[in-house]
XYZ file of C-alpha atoms in Angstrom:
562
model
C 35.663 -10.146 -18.088
C 35.463 -13.514 -16.344
C 34.059 -16.662 -18.067
C 33.502 -18.400 -14.624
C 30.407 -18.574 -12.568
C 30.286 -15.500 -10.313
C 28.336 -14.169 -7.475
C 26.223 -12.086 -9.764
C 25.322 -15.362 -11.655
C 24.339 -16.914 -8.373
C 22.109 -13.914 -7.562
C 20.171 -14.221 -10.844
C 19.836 -17.989 -10.526
C 18.586 -17.698 -6.995
C 16.057 -15.163 -8.117
C 14.848 -17.405 -10.930
C 14.716 -20.465 -8.618
C 12.532 -18.412 -6.130
C 10.004 -17.575 -8.830
C 10.987 -14.056 -9.757
C 10.288 -12.809 -13.151
C 11.256 -9.027 -13.073
C 13.959 -6.940 -11.403
C 13.055 -3.204 -11.132
C 16.025 -0.855 -11.032
C 18.068 2.027 -12.171
C 21.718 0.766 -12.770
C 25.143 2.173 -11.974
C 28.606 0.985 -12.065
C 28.621 -1.036 -8.831
C 25.575 -2.838 -10.285
C 27.046 -3.757 -13.547
C 27.797 -7.509 -12.734
C 24.228 -7.948 -11.643
C 22.800 -6.147 -14.683
C 25.024 -8.244 -17.024
C 23.999 -11.470 -15.371
C 20.297 -10.428 -15.660
C 20.934 -10.047 -19.410
C 22.242 -13.572 -19.645
C 19.183 -15.027 -17.591
C 15.419 -15.380 -18.076
C 14.715 -12.476 -15.738
C 13.487 -9.200 -17.189
C 14.841 -5.901 -16.187
C 12.356 -2.998 -15.839
C 14.054 0.444 -15.929
C 12.810 3.253 -13.687
C 14.346 6.719 -14.353
C 14.812 7.265 -10.633
C 15.491 4.819 -7.921
C 12.366 5.724 -5.918
C 10.453 4.927 -9.065
C 12.013 1.495 -9.084
C 11.249 0.767 -5.486
C 7.607 2.037 -5.987
C 7.108 -0.126 -9.116
C 8.456 -3.121 -7.065
C 6.073 -2.209 -4.268
C 3.057 -1.911 -6.509
C 3.953 -5.127 -8.207
C 4.304 -6.980 -4.955
C 0.906 -5.816 -3.583
C -0.873 -6.991 -6.741
C 1.002 -10.251 -6.982
C 0.211 -10.995 -3.298
C -3.552 -11.059 -4.341
C -2.674 -13.392 -7.144
C -0.694 -15.656 -4.813
C -3.747 -16.096 -2.721
C -5.268 -18.073 -5.586
C -2.088 -19.668 -7.061
C 0.498 -21.124 -4.908
C 2.995 -21.093 -7.765
C 3.072 -17.222 -7.679
C 5.892 -15.681 -5.604
C 4.560 -12.233 -4.363
C 7.841 -10.469 -4.039
C 9.025 -7.353 -5.640
C 12.724 -7.116 -6.487
C 14.572 -3.825 -6.935
C 18.284 -3.092 -7.638
C 19.631 0.270 -6.723
C 22.729 2.217 -7.172
C 24.958 2.433 -4.092
C 24.570 5.046 -1.383
C 22.861 7.991 -3.335
C 20.640 5.566 -5.278
C 19.706 3.711 -1.963
C 18.960 7.277 -0.485
C 16.659 8.132 -3.390
C 14.778 4.894 -2.915
C 14.203 5.364 0.865
C 10.831 7.313 0.420
C 9.151 4.393 -1.197
C 11.130 1.856 0.812
C 9.237 3.531 3.794
C 5.960 3.342 1.820
C 6.582 -0.469 1.177
C 7.281 -1.016 4.906
C 4.014 0.587 6.090
C 2.064 -1.240 3.290
C 3.570 -4.527 4.336
C 4.757 -5.114 0.819
C 7.173 -8.020 0.450
C 10.239 -6.706 -1.202
C 14.004 -7.688 -1.628
C 16.000 -4.608 -2.390
C 19.645 -4.672 -3.258
C 22.275 -2.256 -4.079
C 25.839 -2.617 -5.352
C 28.612 -1.401 -3.101
C 32.269 -0.660 -3.421
C 34.663 -3.542 -3.039
C 35.393 -4.327 0.687
C 39.102 -3.755 0.166
C 38.756 -0.351 -1.347
C 36.528 1.500 1.133
C 39.278 3.009 3.389
C 40.017 5.302 0.457
C 36.510 6.812 0.720
C 35.587 6.674 -2.922
C 32.713 8.755 -4.177
C 29.235 7.409 -3.570
C 30.326 5.675 -0.337
C 27.930 5.249 2.480
C 26.801 2.725 5.199
C 24.152 1.080 3.106
C 22.691 -1.325 5.454
C 22.510 1.258 8.227
C 20.707 3.683 5.880
C 17.906 0.997 4.959
C 17.617 -0.561 8.528
C 14.841 1.517 9.929
C 12.599 0.860 6.906
C 13.132 -2.858 6.681
C 12.536 -6.157 8.539
C 16.193 -7.058 7.954
C 19.086 -5.021 6.520
C 22.496 -6.324 5.931
C 25.527 -6.699 3.567
C 27.057 -9.805 2.074
C 30.727 -9.653 2.647
C 31.828 -12.963 1.226
C 30.543 -14.853 -1.709
C 30.390 -17.919 0.449
C 27.621 -16.365 2.477
C 25.634 -15.220 -0.655
C 23.276 -18.286 -0.984
C 22.183 -18.372 2.580
C 21.587 -14.539 2.802
C 19.629 -14.436 -0.428
C 17.459 -17.377 0.799
C 16.933 -15.636 4.206
C 16.114 -12.439 2.437
C 13.157 -13.885 0.693
C 11.971 -15.861 3.636
C 12.092 -12.786 5.851
C 10.304 -10.641 3.245
C 7.444 -13.216 2.764
C 7.017 -14.542 6.473
C 4.195 -12.546 8.140
C 4.178 -9.714 8.957
C 5.503 -9.328 5.442
C 7.741 -6.337 4.444
C 11.030 -5.106 2.781
C 14.454 -6.583 3.161
C 17.724 -4.848 2.008
C 20.970 -6.501 1.040
C 24.175 -4.640 -0.107
C 26.209 -6.449 -2.666
C 29.853 -5.416 -2.967
C 31.682 -5.567 -6.181
C 34.180 -8.006 -5.120
C 31.351 -10.367 -3.953
C 29.393 -10.140 -7.170
C 32.524 -10.454 -9.282
C 34.086 -13.379 -7.276
C 34.020 -16.979 -8.696
C 31.920 -19.482 -6.813
C 30.871 -23.005 -7.200
C 27.872 -22.574 -4.779
C 24.343 -22.969 -5.871
C 21.062 -21.294 -4.704
C 19.644 -22.844 -1.556
C 16.103 -24.190 -1.669
C 13.574 -21.616 -0.417
C 11.125 -24.053 1.294
C 7.455 -23.336 2.199
C 6.656 -19.976 3.831
C 4.457 -20.354 6.989
C 1.428 -18.303 7.786
C 1.193 -16.611 11.265
C -0.683 -19.530 12.652
C -4.093 -19.860 14.310
C -3.404 -17.982 17.606
C -3.344 -18.843 21.285
C -6.419 -20.988 21.949
C -6.695 -19.474 25.593
C -6.734 -15.903 23.992
C -9.148 -16.997 21.305
C -11.581 -18.299 23.917
C -11.300 -15.175 25.967
C -11.931 -13.013 22.864
C -14.961 -15.083 22.156
C -16.347 -14.518 25.638
C -15.745 -10.844 25.486
C -17.530 -10.501 22.194
C -20.359 -12.643 23.543
C -20.822 -10.501 26.569
C -20.460 -7.161 24.905
C -23.228 -4.604 24.814
C -22.380 -3.059 21.472
C -19.458 -4.756 19.877
C -17.463 -2.920 17.217
C -15.191 -4.691 14.594
C -12.337 -2.290 13.321
C -10.792 -4.060 10.268
C -7.202 -3.044 9.064
C -5.270 -3.846 6.106
C -3.801 -6.833 7.662
C -7.102 -8.586 6.946
C -6.917 -7.932 3.168
C -3.180 -8.949 3.105
C -4.181 -12.258 4.642
C -6.516 -12.853 1.436
C -10.074 -12.752 0.314
C -10.913 -15.695 2.676
C -9.872 -13.326 5.506
C -12.267 -10.643 4.341
C -15.034 -13.386 4.236
C -14.059 -14.467 7.801
C -14.466 -10.823 8.999
C -17.916 -10.818 7.542
C -18.617 -14.176 9.230
C -17.519 -12.752 12.571
C -19.623 -9.517 12.148
C -22.699 -11.481 11.298
C -22.131 -13.896 14.233
C -21.734 -11.051 16.695
C -23.962 -8.462 15.252
C -21.169 -6.050 15.343
C -20.985 -2.702 13.408
C -17.809 -2.459 11.307
C -15.395 0.267 10.416
C -12.177 0.498 8.588
C -9.110 1.573 10.438
C -7.820 5.242 9.864
C -5.801 5.287 6.722
C -7.214 2.102 5.406
C -5.394 1.339 2.199
C -6.949 -1.969 1.062
C -10.394 -3.357 0.854
C -10.797 -5.128 4.241
C -14.566 -5.596 4.323
C -17.379 -5.407 1.645
C -18.764 -1.752 1.972
C -22.100 -2.748 0.649
C -22.660 -4.999 3.606
C -25.500 -3.978 5.994
C -23.171 -4.058 8.975
C -20.553 -1.767 7.427
C -20.705 1.824 8.627
C -17.696 3.772 7.506
C -13.994 4.118 7.259
C -12.723 5.944 10.344
C -11.507 9.443 9.407
C -8.449 11.293 10.694
C -10.738 13.629 12.519
C -10.396 12.827 16.290
C -13.796 14.033 17.201
C -15.596 11.922 14.674
C -13.417 8.725 15.283
C -13.744 9.108 19.103
C -17.451 9.232 18.690
C -17.661 6.121 16.493
C -15.388 4.225 18.828
C -17.295 5.165 21.944
C -18.551 1.684 22.882
C -17.896 -0.937 25.433
C -16.035 -3.541 23.311
C -13.793 -3.184 20.271
C -12.098 -5.987 18.230
C -9.165 -4.445 16.309
C -8.292 -6.948 13.570
C -5.219 -6.441 11.373
C -4.833 -2.744 12.280
C -1.666 -0.773 12.097
C -2.275 2.819 11.172
C -5.372 3.669 13.389
C -4.324 6.980 14.748
C -4.530 10.593 13.671
C -2.081 12.529 11.483
C -1.057 14.862 14.231
C -1.387 14.818 17.974
C -4.902 14.402 19.152
C -6.312 16.248 22.195
C -8.776 13.549 23.287
C -8.399 9.785 23.579
C -9.620 7.921 20.553
C -10.575 4.848 22.663
C -11.727 5.225 26.215
C -9.433 3.607 28.649
C -12.294 1.605 30.061
C -13.154 0.053 26.709
C -12.671 -3.645 26.375
C -10.249 -4.138 23.528
C -9.533 -7.357 21.521
C -6.359 -7.232 19.346
C -5.851 -9.624 16.325
C -2.720 -9.349 14.183
C 0.027 -11.362 12.594
C 2.433 -8.593 13.855
C 3.022 -8.910 17.641
C 4.200 -5.179 17.666
C 0.790 -4.086 16.804
C -0.980 -6.024 19.613
C -1.588 -3.743 22.604
C 0.477 -0.924 21.025
C -1.780 2.122 21.401
C -4.553 0.592 23.501
C -4.469 -2.104 26.244
C -5.411 -5.576 24.891
C -7.780 -7.409 27.108
C -7.531 -10.377 24.672
C -4.467 -10.562 22.493
C -4.312 -13.016 19.495
C -1.111 -13.169 17.414
C -1.906 -15.140 14.303
C -3.022 -15.096 10.716
C -6.018 -12.612 10.769
C -8.057 -14.790 8.408
C -7.582 -17.989 10.412
C -8.116 -16.156 13.768
C -11.361 -14.377 12.666
C -12.793 -17.548 11.229
C -12.082 -19.367 14.543
C -13.660 -16.534 16.485
C -16.677 -16.607 14.314
C -17.175 -20.290 14.913
C -16.651 -19.936 18.693
C -19.292 -17.198 18.951
C -21.692 -18.832 16.658
C -24.667 -20.236 18.679
C -23.791 -18.366 21.857
C -25.968 -15.465 21.053
C -29.721 -15.468 20.647
C -31.381 -14.211 17.518
C -32.999 -11.404 19.598
C -29.597 -10.360 21.050
C -28.121 -10.316 17.470
C -31.252 -8.354 16.129
C -30.901 -5.800 19.001
C -27.249 -5.157 18.151
C -28.120 -4.845 14.358
C -30.657 -2.156 15.259
C -27.935 -0.180 17.006
C -25.699 -0.658 13.891
C -28.492 0.801 11.752
C -28.793 3.840 13.976
C -25.096 4.611 13.842
C -25.063 3.983 10.016
C -27.909 6.452 9.594
C -26.009 9.177 11.651
C -22.735 8.480 9.808
C -24.363 8.783 6.424
C -26.015 12.006 7.428
C -22.683 13.466 8.520
C -21.026 12.343 5.373
C -23.802 13.505 3.012
C -22.437 15.837 0.348
C -18.788 14.958 1.161
C -16.613 15.651 -1.743
C -19.256 17.564 -3.645
C -17.823 21.083 -2.940
C -19.138 24.213 -4.556
C -21.749 23.360 -7.148
C -21.134 26.714 -8.977
C -17.655 25.724 -9.924
C -17.662 24.525 -13.725
C -14.887 22.065 -12.960
C -15.870 18.527 -11.613
C -16.252 17.873 -7.963
C -14.152 15.051 -6.440
C -17.416 13.229 -5.861
C -18.392 13.538 -9.542
C -15.019 12.231 -10.623
C -15.171 9.174 -8.295
C -18.755 8.356 -9.329
C -17.751 8.496 -12.979
C -14.850 6.299 -12.381
C -16.921 3.732 -10.719
C -19.512 3.689 -13.415
C -16.939 3.311 -16.218
C -14.233 1.180 -14.463
C -16.063 -0.356 -11.535
C -14.157 -3.683 -11.797
C -10.655 -2.129 -12.322
C -7.649 -2.730 -10.061
C -7.205 0.683 -8.545
C -4.060 2.222 -7.184
C -4.840 5.323 -5.302
C -2.861 8.280 -4.114
C -5.487 10.871 -4.442
C -4.771 12.284 -0.977
C -7.733 14.635 -0.321
C -9.740 12.588 -2.868
C -8.991 9.380 -1.090
C -11.890 9.395 1.324
C -14.223 10.507 -1.317
C -13.316 7.370 -3.255
C -13.429 5.127 -0.022
C -16.904 6.495 0.975
C -18.592 6.447 -2.474
C -17.292 3.417 -4.308
C -18.170 -0.142 -3.087
C -14.658 -1.574 -3.549
C -14.387 -5.314 -3.466
C -11.638 -7.349 -1.837
C -8.420 -7.484 -3.972
C -9.516 -4.545 -5.967
C -7.696 -1.536 -4.204
C -4.369 -0.506 -2.882
C -3.419 2.932 -1.680
C -0.274 4.757 -0.294
C -0.420 3.766 3.347
C 2.832 5.436 4.117
C 1.589 8.924 3.603
C 4.726 10.311 1.754
C 3.929 11.434 -1.749
C 5.394 9.605 -4.899
C 4.444 5.991 -4.331
C 1.089 5.864 -6.196
C 2.155 6.569 -9.827
C 5.164 4.046 -9.784
C 2.987 1.516 -7.905
C 0.491 1.863 -10.652
C 3.169 0.931 -13.135
C 4.236 -2.070 -11.080
C 0.577 -3.115 -10.657
C 0.166 -3.136 -14.394
C 3.306 -5.247 -14.857
C 1.727 -7.748 -12.360
C -1.617 -7.790 -14.106
C -0.078 -8.381 -17.407
C 1.111 -11.758 -16.047
C -2.365 -12.958 -15.559
C -4.414 -14.764 -18.258
C -7.344 -12.521 -17.615
C -5.812 -9.224 -16.502
C -7.982 -6.412 -14.942
C -7.837 -2.901 -16.146
C -5.313 -0.923 -14.022
C -6.481 2.559 -12.949
C -4.082 4.894 -11.031
C -6.009 7.592 -9.211
C -3.345 10.246 -8.316
C -3.554 13.819 -7.079
C -1.768 16.404 -9.042
C 0.738 17.036 -6.287
C 1.583 13.445 -6.077
C 1.729 13.054 -9.825
C 4.375 15.647 -10.051
C 6.788 13.799 -7.598
C 7.513 11.171 -10.285
C 5.866 11.950 -13.708
C 8.625 10.210 -15.461
C 7.231 6.884 -14.102
C 5.183 7.130 -17.174
C 8.230 6.481 -19.248
C 8.531 2.972 -17.868
C 4.878 2.313 -18.706
C 5.437 3.363 -22.235
C 8.723 1.764 -22.642
C 7.254 -1.681 -21.680
C 3.873 -1.145 -23.381
C 1.917 -1.450 -20.338
C -1.803 -1.178 -20.451
C -2.905 1.306 -17.716
C -4.978 4.471 -17.178
C -3.870 7.238 -14.847
C -6.575 9.750 -13.687
C -5.142 12.857 -12.127
C -7.509 14.529 -9.637
C -6.154 17.990 -10.492
C -7.139 20.850 -8.194
C -3.685 22.584 -8.790
C -2.796 22.881 -5.133
C -1.639 21.022 -2.141
C -5.177 20.910 -0.655
C -4.186 18.597 2.168
C -1.657 21.183 3.562
C -4.296 23.951 3.345
C -6.823 21.690 5.201
C -4.205 20.809 7.858
C -3.083 24.497 8.189
C -6.720 25.272 9.342
C -6.865 22.184 11.607
C -3.668 22.975 13.265
C -3.819 26.870 13.558
C -7.449 27.600 13.140
C -8.980 30.516 11.342
C -10.320 30.643 7.733
C -8.582 30.439 4.368
C -8.630 34.316 4.159
C -6.181 34.355 7.047
C -3.350 32.692 5.217
C -1.121 33.170 2.109
C -0.483 29.376 1.894
C 3.169 29.736 0.925
C 4.345 26.960 -1.583
C 0.875 25.357 -1.780
C -0.497 26.542 -5.130
C 0.739 25.396 -8.608
C 0.955 28.890 -10.240
C 1.562 28.700 -13.200
C 0.029 25.381 -13.696
C 2.169 22.444 -14.985
C 1.010 21.211 -18.238
C 0.486 17.596 -17.192
C -0.869 16.629 -20.645
C 2.304 17.747 -22.437
C 4.422 16.164 -19.726
C 2.758 12.797 -20.061
C 2.853 12.866 -23.870
C 6.676 13.633 -23.575
C 7.122 10.355 -21.683
C 5.256 8.247 -24.249
C 1.673 8.211 -23.010
C -1.513 9.236 -24.719
C -2.936 12.123 -22.733
C -5.999 14.398 -22.553
C -7.272 17.146 -20.297
C -10.732 16.904 -18.961
C -12.189 20.194 -18.019
C -15.820 19.533 -17.298
C -17.915 16.792 -15.470
C -19.714 15.855 -18.769
C -16.534 14.909 -20.503
C -15.201 12.479 -17.797
C -17.015 9.294 -18.798
C -16.209 9.479 -22.506
C -12.588 10.085 -21.807
C -12.392 7.217 -19.462
C -14.063 4.862 -21.878
C -11.623 5.864 -24.624
C -8.712 5.386 -22.267
C -9.698 2.028 -21.194
C -10.352 0.877 -24.830
C -6.908 2.049 -25.738
C -3.985 -0.326 -25.331
C -1.031 1.310 -23.591
C -0.499 4.006 -21.108
C -3.189 6.798 -20.986
C -3.168 9.840 -18.590
C -6.185 11.920 -17.991
C -5.673 15.222 -16.298
C -9.198 15.847 -14.755
C -9.670 19.398 -13.459
C -11.579 19.279 -10.178
C -12.437 21.850 -7.544
C -11.993 21.776 -3.695
């Protein structure tokens, strides 16, 4: 044991100086210097029983804290996770991927073998930085304690600088145990993505002015830019008379869905989306996942359509469609500038004519979506629509973390979600939503007036990491998890029919049904939660009210039909 000041001490001091309060992790031998240093610091360690749970908790925490940071400059919206060498990092890659696609600012570290020992190929060895690189903005290893202050500062700056995302650093034992007299380097202010190229802005304003039927497609980059950015999207829509859609796989509230110019989220159905995007001019703002799940036969956007791209991520500009105007900058600042440039160029009559077209498309979209999620009315279990409607009535102001999968679009199309209310699993791989709910609850507990936290999780998703609930119980977090339980992988059955045609009677659906069913109530109780099964629609609201009134983690297993 050393009495000196070590690399591990420097790590914890740097985290504290950068405004970090929590480290999410699952410890191992190569992480012991860091874990012991945390014990001697003001940081709090949040244990996950699996490394991917730790990364998921850090991701959900970062996504909620980002919203808080929009209103409080003292908040550092970074999730920090500490994993255990090569197998532990491998375990965490699923939710590292999820954090990447969600743009969650994370700093993920893992211990590693001492640099002078690796030639013996000890157990747990691996090329850590290479493993993490494809899912990170920057992935590296600190090979000397002298480099530690600069690399830690760089990690936080890279994670928080738009486009935000995860960073990985490997920390060898000989680095974290080495004595040092270095101090953490000052972080400095984090820039936004700027206001964009004025020439491109003016061109975009001209194109929106000259359009016949402009469409605004808002992506999650808008919500990440802040509530002011969502307001700027509204200003631009109103100034141009554009109809508004959310990008395919929208996972944040990027536009108020109660607004008269809002039409719908774009579905993964290529036919429906191609129809909605059949227009002369489209402005894609903050978009990143606007494509189908599998190969589409027809183009989603006609090659002759005029496209305006706005993003803080240069990679997304002109990626899948040519950009006739390309603005790289903060989506909120850019959209507000565009609204101001267009304001006054269009007569009231032109705007009114465009709004009439919006109303016509809205009517068609609503007719197409009528009954969506209601299913077979003869089934005694709740429909997904009934579950979502009950959730909105009882918990309409809650902070929602969603991994409902086939229930996702039911929620998006029935619940008028407000900015900063909703996050979902944008990466698509199961197992992010439940730990992210726990992380979001950690973040909300830091606020003076915390919101209720509701995790809306499909039963298939829940069973990836049901032991996430242990962390919620261990740290006495107040959250409610609602399981949309149809006892099968419905998304795979739907995709089977889309890919290969036919009807359900044509397939055995191997590995897609939970028979026998898992007792999710007993499972949740075994991990320390209060749990209940809800078998009929009439029971949902009362069970929800009881769960929200109860302090601590609650799990409601709500049986639903397809």
